[in-house]
């Protein structure tokens, strides 16, 4: 593979881009819309492609070092910081033309370094001695400020479980592809046992340092001193040298962590998983545990396992953004279940965020959503790095459609139409990442073909594991003849010789990535790894936004003062099955509802307004319909959606996304029976269980023939 | 893996309460098409709630009852009906036997036989899928039989109904996932505990090592009476590590401290501290900790000094004492109790004593002990030193008992313990006796000290120091917040509910004034809404679907089949003899 990474965009071009940027955006939008109206009639059999993105308008960014050094308020609690507007340092907007040149060179170096680093670390032999050294974490806890200062040698790696707030005080460190430098805002890190543990890698000081070693050391020492109320220990100071990294770790206490740990079942959600406990992987370090971090050692401390193809793919995509490609990259990531799509996405987003202000993210996976509760399709602009699993960074997307189920098999057309409606809002100025479902066989594969065509994907990242590929490779050649669910090849494959030029503009780059981490392709079986548990966590996380940001007791869901709305003022519908309209409130009561906005005015006369079909409309969030007042004809709704947004809601969609059981079974302070909860249901009775599908049922005949 | 889930596991179901379940059951098997249809409509809502976890029996029952309803309507031809019945029957036989399948497919006949489904029903299914379609008569017969089976096997046994004889051989587990999950949680917790235990031990041992070293140096310098130096850097390091356990693993820490070799010194430990380990040299009736040994542990205990911790350790000491430990253990346990009580003593507050002893005290400020409980735990753990300890407690109480009550208590106590002391074997004492005496005493105490509320008789369970804070869980929205929210919602149909409702008393799915009637959420009147434009915001949108019906059609009840009003239903219920 050859890489042209030293391409340097000319300065004037950059300036021009900046000059046109503001106006360009609006113009561009219009263009998109008009394109849409012609292109969206794709229901017919002929191939139609969703809008091609005509020209890239890229925001160039600079990795600012000292320009930024925004002093971090010294004694400021985590909560306060969160509230403050986040200034994303890497993706700052104060740019000047002269910096662009430096910038593009710098990221190319970075792109290269992604390759280099990984290779070095994988080839260098590790002796036990080295490992022992690596596990010595020099940290000191400051009781009065309740934080810890950690000094890391260049190249040192801290692989950990737990959660904390990390601020880089000196040098720079990397977490899941994202580089954190001194002077940047604190970032929350979450490493729960459900996912691959996070690693903090010390990258040392910036290489082109103008200071000499001694100055660097003095500076580092000054930084450390500043963060201690008393004298820091000599041991810590002696560890310091000019290319050390100094990070400040603080305990992390947010409404989310309070809600999760308030359930006894989830008390270990930031602890170790059973495998790590069994292999005694925890490095005992009281300073780190005081801030909520447990370092790992041994085979469990591998962190993210990046194969060669993985690193190559990331580096290729980074270069694509840098200008090797003449279009803004639209990256589709696909692969079977548990092939590492989601982690790859996070790594890619974080790496891109080192160079750009934002990444657009189209969520096509209904089951394991990155930013929203499950069952939602969404388009988000990501400006903050993702330093934890999805349930730790739920945020409101720019646009969202409530599909209502954790997979799309029931209504593939509505699924695709919903995605198309979201695609219209892509602004095309930043790289786009499209995350797909793990369903890659049969119709699932056809959907992938559709997505690549509809969204004019420029790069397809196809993850696979093991020796045999899970599905056909989505090469440009294959796409030329493949049939999707909605789209079909441009011309029947029987016809010969198409205009080659036409095709080449449309074709994409396929990057095959071989996942080599342990357990690739097998869904997690340990606690909190099952997909339904992760969905529950996402919902718990979503509704934790109801809690007050100030530390205090966690309020159960039923204790919140609800909003009320007349039954006749909002439409209500069930997305996933047929329900007799007279019984609709039996579905709605104490259920999760998607809060949607229909453009038409909803006016009923009396009683509920029942939707005759499921609409595709903007969803602004979820709520819990905590009750219905039949006498007055009111719905009572509890939701974290802000009132200024809630006012637009005129449609409630019910889906198969159910309230986590724990929220119904644990309602503190209630005397008497809980609705929908029973201790009398017996699974001993015939037919009491749900439909059970044996996937591996072998026929007796097969066994004989095999033997 | 066959774990019975009989306990108090809470399951989430689709019916609001048992009444709703019984209501649907009654209607399903009423053989009255109108009522059956009503039940089917409710089940459609249940299936929406259950999603993919709808019980197989509920699903099958609904399918079969639907066939009967359509059959009785008399609008379908025979062939149509065979198809309908056929599908419902095939699905029933397949789904109900699915759970019995193991990794290798087994004949349905055998599986069905196990759960009392006769062979002819299985054959009927076979005919439907592979052979000539059976006649409608057979289909009706099959449906009737299967519904009876479901009624008996599922509906009337479920929800705590008569689960009498148990002739079904194998049970359906609630969910293997659930079970595995719980198992894993348990395993995880235990592993974590073991881990913490190990860590605490290591820490305490390194503490001891450090202290022994200090002691040796001290002894070298000038005898053991010298002043112990302030904690060294290493020692304070260890101490901070230990204190980290006081929040997460307090119980484990106390457990380890109670083991031999920590707060209870071993003979070797005593020797290395130049303390005579022989038992003759000590006074079992008035235990007193050797000063050197106290100094040895003082830095650690000072670091751990919080009221919660002190109370916990006191509790634990008494608990250990009641296990009738060896003489050596008894002595040190009582010594520690006495030491802690001494630190808290009122008289100790006198200035000169404090000056003299401040270095030797584990804690400086008086802690509130649960005095009544302390007395009962103390008396519940009788040992030679009990009168000694009891005296200490009695003299330190905030609201002392009347003098004669104190005297009586002490007298009884010394009578008992002396007797106890005389018996050579401690095990021979009747455990019932102290309790008996104590209860007498407690009655007496109660009558004397009316201001004290009930004293728990549960002796050793560690109890919280204060009653749990009676936090009000109800969300309190300030008037401003409510106003702000309502302002933001102004002009829309939404508003913040401003009724004075104690929401914390209403679980999800319940509102004030909601009747228990299972029909309370039935809608008598509704409108249908068809979406014209599927998109919001964007106006120049292409229309995907051509046919659009009129957006609003208000329907009166009854237009969509027989719909029963509340009053209709109650009349029906009262008038009908269903079985």
PDB file of N, CA and C in Angstrom, chain B residues 331-414:
ATOM      1  N   UNK B 331      -9.685 -11.653  76.750  1.00  0.00           N
ATOM      2  CA  UNK B 331      -9.004 -10.584  77.462  1.00  0.00           C
ATOM      3  C   UNK B 331      -8.758  -9.392  76.543  1.00  0.00           C
ATOM      4  N   UNK B 332      -8.220  -9.658  75.364  1.00  0.00           N
ATOM      5  CA  UNK B 332      -7.895  -8.542  74.489  1.00  0.00           C
ATOM      6  C   UNK B 332      -9.133  -7.872  73.911  1.00  0.00           C
ATOM      7  N   UNK B 333     -10.151  -8.674  73.673  1.00  0.00           N
ATOM      8  CA  UNK B 333     -11.384  -8.055  73.172  1.00  0.00           C
ATOM      9  C   UNK B 333     -11.949  -7.109  74.220  1.00  0.00           C
ATOM     10  N   UNK B 334     -12.042  -7.604  75.448  1.00  0.00           N
ATOM     11  CA  UNK B 334     -12.605  -6.751  76.491  1.00  0.00           C
ATOM     12  C   UNK B 334     -11.705  -5.545  76.740  1.00  0.00           C
ATOM     13  N   UNK B 335     -10.399  -5.753  76.612  1.00  0.00           N
ATOM     14  CA  UNK B 335      -9.483  -4.631  76.794  1.00  0.00           C
ATOM     15  C   UNK B 335      -9.756  -3.536  75.789  1.00  0.00           C
ATOM     16  N   UNK B 336      -9.955  -3.956  74.548  1.00  0.00           N
ATOM     17  CA  UNK B 336     -10.209  -2.956  73.509  1.00  0.00           C
ATOM     18  C   UNK B 336     -11.535  -2.249  73.760  1.00  0.00           C
ATOM     19  N   UNK B 337     -12.552  -3.027  74.163  1.00  0.00           N
ATOM     20  CA  UNK B 337     -13.841  -2.396  74.451  1.00  0.00           C
ATOM     21  C   UNK B 337     -13.662  -1.356  75.532  1.00  0.00           C
ATOM     22  N   UNK B 338     -12.976  -1.781  76.572  1.00  0.00           N
ATOM     23  CA  UNK B 338     -12.767  -0.892  77.697  1.00  0.00           C
ATOM     24  C   UNK B 338     -12.015   0.364  77.252  1.00  0.00           C
ATOM     25  N   UNK B 339     -11.038   0.164  76.386  1.00  0.00           N
ATOM     26  CA  UNK B 339     -10.228   1.283  75.912  1.00  0.00           C
ATOM     27  C   UNK B 339     -11.091   2.292  75.143  1.00  0.00           C
ATOM     28  N   UNK B 340     -11.928   1.745  74.301  1.00  0.00           N
ATOM     29  CA  UNK B 340     -12.778   2.633  73.504  1.00  0.00           C
ATOM     30  C   UNK B 340     -13.753   3.375  74.398  1.00  0.00           C
ATOM     31  N   UNK B 341     -14.330   2.639  75.348  1.00  0.00           N
ATOM     32  CA  UNK B 341     -15.272   3.287  76.258  1.00  0.00           C
ATOM     33  C   UNK B 341     -14.571   4.368  77.067  1.00  0.00           C
ATOM     34  N   UNK B 342     -13.360   4.074  77.415  1.00  0.00           N
ATOM     35  CA  UNK B 342     -12.586   5.019  78.217  1.00  0.00           C
ATOM     36  C   UNK B 342     -12.365   6.324  77.450  1.00  0.00           C
ATOM     37  N   UNK B 343     -12.078   6.168  76.174  1.00  0.00           N
ATOM     38  CA  UNK B 343     -11.847   7.354  75.353  1.00  0.00           C
ATOM     39  C   UNK B 343     -13.081   8.232  75.322  1.00  0.00           C
ATOM     40  N   UNK B 344     -14.209   7.592  75.446  1.00  0.00           N
ATOM     41  CA  UNK B 344     -15.458   8.323  75.327  1.00  0.00           C
ATOM     42  C   UNK B 344     -15.973   8.785  76.688  1.00  0.00           C
ATOM     43  N   UNK B 345     -15.242   8.413  77.704  1.00  0.00           N
ATOM     44  CA  UNK B 345     -15.746   8.640  79.061  1.00  0.00           C
ATOM     45  C   UNK B 345     -15.907  10.123  79.345  1.00  0.00           C
ATOM     46  N   UNK B 346     -16.977  10.424  80.091  1.00  0.00           N
ATOM     47  CA  UNK B 346     -17.249  11.816  80.442  1.00  0.00           C
ATOM     48  C   UNK B 346     -16.151  12.363  81.334  1.00  0.00           C
ATOM     49  N   UNK B 347     -15.753  11.527  82.263  1.00  0.00           N
ATOM     50  CA  UNK B 347     -14.765  12.011  83.223  1.00  0.00           C
ATOM     51  C   UNK B 347     -13.443  12.331  82.542  1.00  0.00           C
ATOM     52  N   UNK B 348     -13.214  11.671  81.424  1.00  0.00           N
ATOM     53  CA  UNK B 348     -11.966  11.915  80.715  1.00  0.00           C
ATOM     54  C   UNK B 348     -11.874  13.338  80.211  1.00  0.00           C
ATOM     55  N   UNK B 349     -12.987  14.007  80.199  1.00  0.00           N
ATOM     56  CA  UNK B 349     -12.971  15.353  79.653  1.00  0.00           C
ATOM     57  C   UNK B 349     -12.301  16.343  80.600  1.00  0.00           C
ATOM     58  N   UNK B 350     -12.125  15.905  81.757  1.00  0.00           N
ATOM     59  CA  UNK B 350     -11.454  16.808  82.697  1.00  0.00           C
ATOM     60  C   UNK B 350     -10.076  17.171  82.176  1.00  0.00           C
ATOM     61  N   UNK B 351      -9.752  18.421  82.395  1.00  0.00           N
ATOM     62  CA  UNK B 351      -8.594  18.984  81.700  1.00  0.00           C
ATOM     63  C   UNK B 351      -7.297  18.243  81.989  1.00  0.00           C
ATOM     64  N   UNK B 352      -7.018  17.979  83.233  1.00  0.00           N
ATOM     65  CA  UNK B 352      -5.699  17.415  83.528  1.00  0.00           C
ATOM     66  C   UNK B 352      -5.529  16.042  82.920  1.00  0.00           C
ATOM     67  N   UNK B 353      -6.612  15.294  82.920  1.00  0.00           N
ATOM     68  CA  UNK B 353      -6.513  13.952  82.372  1.00  0.00           C
ATOM     69  C   UNK B 353      -6.285  14.000  80.867  1.00  0.00           C
ATOM     70  N   UNK B 354      -6.985  14.918  80.269  1.00  0.00           N
ATOM     71  CA  UNK B 354      -6.862  14.997  78.830  1.00  0.00           C
ATOM     72  C   UNK B 354      -5.422  15.308  78.454  1.00  0.00           C
ATOM     73  N   UNK B 355      -4.839  16.227  79.213  1.00  0.00           N
ATOM     74  CA  UNK B 355      -3.453  16.595  78.957  1.00  0.00           C
ATOM     75  C   UNK B 355      -2.573  15.369  79.002  1.00  0.00           C
ATOM     76  N   UNK B 356      -2.794  14.619  80.038  1.00  0.00           N
ATOM     77  CA  UNK B 356      -1.916  13.478  80.273  1.00  0.00           C
ATOM     78  C   UNK B 356      -2.130  12.399  79.204  1.00  0.00           C
ATOM     79  N   UNK B 357      -3.352  12.221  78.864  1.00  0.00           N
ATOM     80  CA  UNK B 357      -3.653  11.044  78.066  1.00  0.00           C
ATOM     81  C   UNK B 357      -3.910  11.315  76.582  1.00  0.00           C
ATOM     82  N   UNK B 358      -3.887  12.557  76.223  1.00  0.00           N
ATOM     83  CA  UNK B 358      -4.303  12.845  74.848  1.00  0.00           C
ATOM     84  C   UNK B 358      -3.516  12.041  73.822  1.00  0.00           C
ATOM     85  N   UNK B 359      -2.301  11.737  74.188  1.00  0.00           N
ATOM     86  CA  UNK B 359      -1.486  10.963  73.247  1.00  0.00           C
ATOM     87  C   UNK B 359      -1.963   9.525  73.143  1.00  0.00           C
ATOM     88  N   UNK B 360      -2.646   9.106  74.174  1.00  0.00           N
ATOM     89  CA  UNK B 360      -3.019   7.687  74.201  1.00  0.00           C
ATOM     90  C   UNK B 360      -4.442   7.450  73.752  1.00  0.00           C
ATOM     91  N   UNK B 361      -5.103   8.490  73.328  1.00  0.00           N
ATOM     92  CA  UNK B 361      -6.517   8.287  73.017  1.00  0.00           C
ATOM     93  C   UNK B 361      -6.739   8.062  71.530  1.00  0.00           C
ATOM     94  N   UNK B 362      -7.633   7.126  71.265  1.00  0.00           N
ATOM     95  CA  UNK B 362      -7.932   6.815  69.882  1.00  0.00           C
ATOM     96  C   UNK B 362      -8.684   7.969  69.256  1.00  0.00           C
ATOM     97  N   UNK B 363      -9.576   8.552  70.027  1.00  0.00           N
ATOM     98  CA  UNK B 363     -10.325   9.694  69.489  1.00  0.00           C
ATOM     99  C   UNK B 363     -10.569  10.700  70.601  1.00  0.00           C
ATOM    100  N   UNK B 364     -10.776  11.927  70.227  1.00  0.00           N
ATOM    101  CA  UNK B 364     -10.841  13.007  71.198  1.00  0.00           C
ATOM    102  C   UNK B 364     -12.271  13.424  71.520  1.00  0.00           C
ATOM    103  N   UNK B 365     -13.093  13.470  70.506  1.00  0.00           N
ATOM    104  CA  UNK B 365     -14.439  13.990  70.741  1.00  0.00           C
ATOM    105  C   UNK B 365     -15.390  12.867  71.110  1.00  0.00           C
ATOM    106  N   UNK B 366     -16.277  13.198  72.001  1.00  0.00           N
ATOM    107  CA  UNK B 366     -17.246  12.193  72.431  1.00  0.00           C
ATOM    108  C   UNK B 366     -18.135  11.754  71.279  1.00  0.00           C
ATOM    109  N   UNK B 367     -18.330  10.465  71.222  1.00  0.00           N
ATOM    110  CA  UNK B 367     -19.174   9.907  70.167  1.00  0.00           C
ATOM    111  C   UNK B 367     -20.472   9.467  70.792  1.00  0.00           C
ATOM    112  N   UNK B 368     -21.548   9.629  70.068  1.00  0.00           N
ATOM    113  CA  UNK B 368     -22.831   9.137  70.574  1.00  0.00           C
ATOM    114  C   UNK B 368     -22.938   7.633  70.332  1.00  0.00           C
ATOM    115  N   UNK B 369     -22.958   6.889  71.393  1.00  0.00           N
ATOM    116  CA  UNK B 369     -23.197   5.457  71.226  1.00  0.00           C
ATOM    117  C   UNK B 369     -24.692   5.200  71.363  1.00  0.00           C
ATOM    118  N   UNK B 370     -25.163   4.139  70.745  1.00  0.00           N
ATOM    119  CA  UNK B 370     -26.563   3.758  70.992  1.00  0.00           C
ATOM    120  C   UNK B 370     -26.618   3.046  72.335  1.00  0.00           C
ATOM    121  N   UNK B 371     -26.795   3.827  73.385  1.00  0.00           N
ATOM    122  CA  UNK B 371     -26.539   3.305  74.730  1.00  0.00           C
ATOM    123  C   UNK B 371     -27.367   2.095  75.070  1.00  0.00           C
ATOM    124  N   UNK B 372     -28.655   2.178  74.795  1.00  0.00           N
ATOM    125  CA  UNK B 372     -29.518   1.046  75.156  1.00  0.00           C
ATOM    126  C   UNK B 372     -29.037  -0.233  74.485  1.00  0.00           C
ATOM    127  N   UNK B 373     -28.693  -0.100  73.239  1.00  0.00           N
ATOM    128  CA  UNK B 373     -28.231  -1.277  72.505  1.00  0.00           C
ATOM    129  C   UNK B 373     -26.910  -1.785  73.074  1.00  0.00           C
ATOM    130  N   UNK B 374     -26.093  -0.830  73.438  1.00  0.00           N
ATOM    131  CA  UNK B 374     -24.785  -1.198  73.964  1.00  0.00           C
ATOM    132  C   UNK B 374     -24.947  -2.052  75.209  1.00  0.00           C
ATOM    133  N   UNK B 375     -25.886  -1.644  76.054  1.00  0.00           N
ATOM    134  CA  UNK B 375     -26.120  -2.425  77.273  1.00  0.00           C
ATOM    135  C   UNK B 375     -26.568  -3.828  76.905  1.00  0.00           C
ATOM    136  N   UNK B 376     -27.499  -3.915  75.977  1.00  0.00           N
ATOM    137  CA  UNK B 376     -27.992  -5.269  75.663  1.00  0.00           C
ATOM    138  C   UNK B 376     -26.911  -6.109  74.987  1.00  0.00           C
ATOM    139  N   UNK B 377     -26.131  -5.515  74.098  1.00  0.00           N
ATOM    140  CA  UNK B 377     -25.073  -6.318  73.481  1.00  0.00           C
ATOM    141  C   UNK B 377     -24.050  -6.735  74.512  1.00  0.00           C
ATOM    142  N   UNK B 378     -23.772  -5.839  75.415  1.00  0.00           N
ATOM    143  CA  UNK B 378     -22.776  -6.147  76.445  1.00  0.00           C
ATOM    144  C   UNK B 378     -23.248  -7.312  77.302  1.00  0.00           C
ATOM    145  N   UNK B 379     -24.512  -7.260  77.700  1.00  0.00           N
ATOM    146  CA  UNK B 379     -25.023  -8.315  78.561  1.00  0.00           C
ATOM    147  C   UNK B 379     -25.221  -9.609  77.770  1.00  0.00           C
ATOM    148  N   UNK B 380     -25.430  -9.472  76.495  1.00  0.00           N
ATOM    149  CA  UNK B 380     -25.602 -10.656  75.657  1.00  0.00           C
ATOM    150  C   UNK B 380     -24.306 -11.393  75.397  1.00  0.00           C
ATOM    151  N   UNK B 381     -23.209 -10.767  75.691  1.00  0.00           N
ATOM    152  CA  UNK B 381     -21.924 -11.410  75.476  1.00  0.00           C
ATOM    153  C   UNK B 381     -21.221 -11.540  76.824  1.00  0.00           C
ATOM    154  N   UNK B 382     -21.748 -12.406  77.639  1.00  0.00           N
ATOM    155  CA  UNK B 382     -21.208 -12.461  79.001  1.00  0.00           C
ATOM    156  C   UNK B 382     -19.791 -13.011  79.045  1.00  0.00           C
ATOM    157  N   UNK B 383     -18.986 -12.418  79.897  1.00  0.00           N
ATOM    158  CA  UNK B 383     -17.618 -12.879  80.114  1.00  0.00           C
ATOM    159  C   UNK B 383     -17.208 -12.353  81.474  1.00  0.00           C
ATOM    160  N   UNK B 384     -16.082 -12.765  81.951  1.00  0.00           N
ATOM    161  CA  UNK B 384     -15.703 -12.321  83.299  1.00  0.00           C
ATOM    162  C   UNK B 384     -15.687 -10.794  83.430  1.00  0.00           C
ATOM    163  N   UNK B 385     -15.366 -10.112  82.375  1.00  0.00           N
ATOM    164  CA  UNK B 385     -15.209  -8.670  82.494  1.00  0.00           C
ATOM    165  C   UNK B 385     -16.507  -7.903  82.283  1.00  0.00           C
ATOM    166  N   UNK B 386     -17.609  -8.620  82.086  1.00  0.00           N
ATOM    167  CA  UNK B 386     -18.858  -7.924  81.776  1.00  0.00           C
ATOM    168  C   UNK B 386     -19.234  -6.875  82.831  1.00  0.00           C
ATOM    169  N   UNK B 387     -19.186  -7.203  84.114  1.00  0.00           N
ATOM    170  CA  UNK B 387     -19.557  -6.162  85.096  1.00  0.00           C
ATOM    171  C   UNK B 387     -18.677  -4.920  84.975  1.00  0.00           C
ATOM    172  N   UNK B 388     -17.420  -5.171  84.697  1.00  0.00           N
ATOM    173  CA  UNK B 388     -16.466  -4.078  84.549  1.00  0.00           C
ATOM    174  C   UNK B 388     -16.866  -3.158  83.395  1.00  0.00           C
ATOM    175  N   UNK B 389     -17.172  -3.782  82.274  1.00  0.00           N
ATOM    176  CA  UNK B 389     -17.552  -3.012  81.091  1.00  0.00           C
ATOM    177  C   UNK B 389     -18.881  -2.317  81.317  1.00  0.00           C
ATOM    178  N   UNK B 390     -19.796  -3.074  81.944  1.00  0.00           N
ATOM    179  CA  UNK B 390     -21.134  -2.543  82.163  1.00  0.00           C
ATOM    180  C   UNK B 390     -21.059  -1.284  83.025  1.00  0.00           C
ATOM    181  N   UNK B 391     -20.213  -1.333  84.005  1.00  0.00           N
ATOM    182  CA  UNK B 391     -20.063  -0.170  84.863  1.00  0.00           C
ATOM    183  C   UNK B 391     -19.606   1.029  84.048  1.00  0.00           C
ATOM    184  N   UNK B 392     -18.663   0.766  83.184  1.00  0.00           N
ATOM    185  CA  UNK B 392     -18.171   1.850  82.316  1.00  0.00           C
ATOM    186  C   UNK B 392     -19.291   2.435  81.477  1.00  0.00           C
ATOM    187  N   UNK B 393     -20.071   1.537  80.896  1.00  0.00           N
ATOM    188  CA  UNK B 393     -21.157   2.018  80.037  1.00  0.00           C
ATOM    189  C   UNK B 393     -22.149   2.824  80.844  1.00  0.00           C
ATOM    190  N   UNK B 394     -22.534   2.267  81.981  1.00  0.00           N
ATOM    191  CA  UNK B 394     -23.569   2.914  82.782  1.00  0.00           C
ATOM    192  C   UNK B 394     -23.137   4.303  83.231  1.00  0.00           C
ATOM    193  N   UNK B 395     -21.883   4.440  83.528  1.00  0.00           N
ATOM    194  CA  UNK B 395     -21.446   5.741  84.032  1.00  0.00           C
ATOM    195  C   UNK B 395     -21.291   6.766  82.912  1.00  0.00           C
ATOM    196  N   UNK B 396     -21.224   6.283  81.680  1.00  0.00           N
ATOM    197  CA  UNK B 396     -21.001   7.219  80.581  1.00  0.00           C
ATOM    198  C   UNK B 396     -22.269   7.617  79.841  1.00  0.00           C
ATOM    199  N   UNK B 397     -23.351   6.956  80.171  1.00  0.00           N
ATOM    200  CA  UNK B 397     -24.574   7.213  79.403  1.00  0.00           C
ATOM    201  C   UNK B 397     -24.966   8.677  79.500  1.00  0.00           C
ATOM    202  N   UNK B 398     -25.514   9.149  78.402  1.00  0.00           N
ATOM    203  CA  UNK B 398     -25.948  10.540  78.384  1.00  0.00           C
ATOM    204  C   UNK B 398     -27.108  10.771  79.342  1.00  0.00           C
ATOM    205  N   UNK B 399     -28.046   9.824  79.296  1.00  0.00           N
ATOM    206  CA  UNK B 399     -29.172   9.914  80.226  1.00  0.00           C
ATOM    207  C   UNK B 399     -29.076   8.696  81.113  1.00  0.00           C
ATOM    208  N   UNK B 400     -28.387   8.826  82.196  1.00  0.00           N
ATOM    209  CA  UNK B 400     -28.111   7.634  83.009  1.00  0.00           C
ATOM    210  C   UNK B 400     -29.400   6.988  83.503  1.00  0.00           C
ATOM    211  N   UNK B 401     -29.299   5.694  83.701  1.00  0.00           N
ATOM    212  CA  UNK B 401     -30.446   4.974  84.265  1.00  0.00           C
ATOM    213  C   UNK B 401     -30.579   5.381  85.731  1.00  0.00           C
ATOM    214  N   UNK B 402     -31.769   5.165  86.266  1.00  0.00           N
ATOM    215  CA  UNK B 402     -31.917   5.425  87.711  1.00  0.00           C
ATOM    216  C   UNK B 402     -30.921   4.576  88.491  1.00  0.00           C
ATOM    217  N   UNK B 403     -30.534   5.112  89.602  1.00  0.00           N
ATOM    218  CA  UNK B 403     -29.458   4.475  90.361  1.00  0.00           C
ATOM    219  C   UNK B 403     -29.782   3.024  90.711  1.00  0.00           C
ATOM    220  N   UNK B 404     -31.014   2.780  91.171  1.00  0.00           N
ATOM    221  CA  UNK B 404     -31.322   1.402  91.597  1.00  0.00           C
ATOM    222  C   UNK B 404     -31.348   0.445  90.409  1.00  0.00           C
ATOM    223  N   UNK B 405     -31.780   0.945  89.250  1.00  0.00           N
ATOM    224  CA  UNK B 405     -31.760   0.099  88.062  1.00  0.00           C
ATOM    225  C   UNK B 405     -30.332  -0.287  87.720  1.00  0.00           C
ATOM    226  N   UNK B 406     -29.446   0.680  87.820  1.00  0.00           N
ATOM    227  CA  UNK B 406     -28.029   0.410  87.556  1.00  0.00           C
ATOM    228  C   UNK B 406     -27.509  -0.656  88.510  1.00  0.00           C
ATOM    229  N   UNK B 407     -27.835  -0.465  89.773  1.00  0.00           N
ATOM    230  CA  UNK B 407     -27.344  -1.392  90.786  1.00  0.00           C
ATOM    231  C   UNK B 407     -27.857  -2.801  90.523  1.00  0.00           C
ATOM    232  N   UNK B 408     -29.146  -2.890  90.222  1.00  0.00           N
ATOM    233  CA  UNK B 408     -29.746  -4.195  89.972  1.00  0.00           C
ATOM    234  C   UNK B 408     -29.101  -4.890  88.785  1.00  0.00           C
ATOM    235  N   UNK B 409     -28.913  -4.101  87.774  1.00  0.00           N
ATOM    236  CA  UNK B 409     -28.323  -4.643  86.558  1.00  0.00           C
ATOM    237  C   UNK B 409     -26.923  -5.182  86.834  1.00  0.00           C
ATOM    238  N   UNK B 410     -26.152  -4.378  87.536  1.00  0.00           N
ATOM    239  CA  UNK B 410     -24.780  -4.798  87.837  1.00  0.00           C
ATOM    240  C   UNK B 410     -24.767  -6.034  88.723  1.00  0.00           C
ATOM    241  N   UNK B 411     -25.683  -6.057  89.661  1.00  0.00           N
ATOM    242  CA  UNK B 411     -25.693  -7.184  90.577  1.00  0.00           C
ATOM    243  C   UNK B 411     -26.017  -8.471  89.813  1.00  0.00           C
ATOM    244  N   UNK B 412     -27.081  -8.394  89.053  1.00  0.00           N
ATOM    245  CA  UNK B 412     -27.482  -9.558  88.256  1.00  0.00           C
ATOM    246  C   UNK B 412     -26.345 -10.028  87.364  1.00  0.00           C
ATOM    247  N   UNK B 413     -25.713  -9.053  86.791  1.00  0.00           N
ATOM    248  CA  UNK B 413     -24.654  -9.344  85.850  1.00  0.00           C
ATOM    249  C   UNK B 413     -23.494 -10.055  86.528  1.00  0.00           C
ATOM    250  N   UNK B 414     -23.123  -9.547  87.690  1.00  0.00           N
ATOM    251  CA  UNK B 414     -21.966 -10.184  88.333  1.00  0.00           C
ATOM    252  C   UNK B 414     -22.333 -11.555  88.873  1.00  0.00           C
TER     253      UNK B 414
END
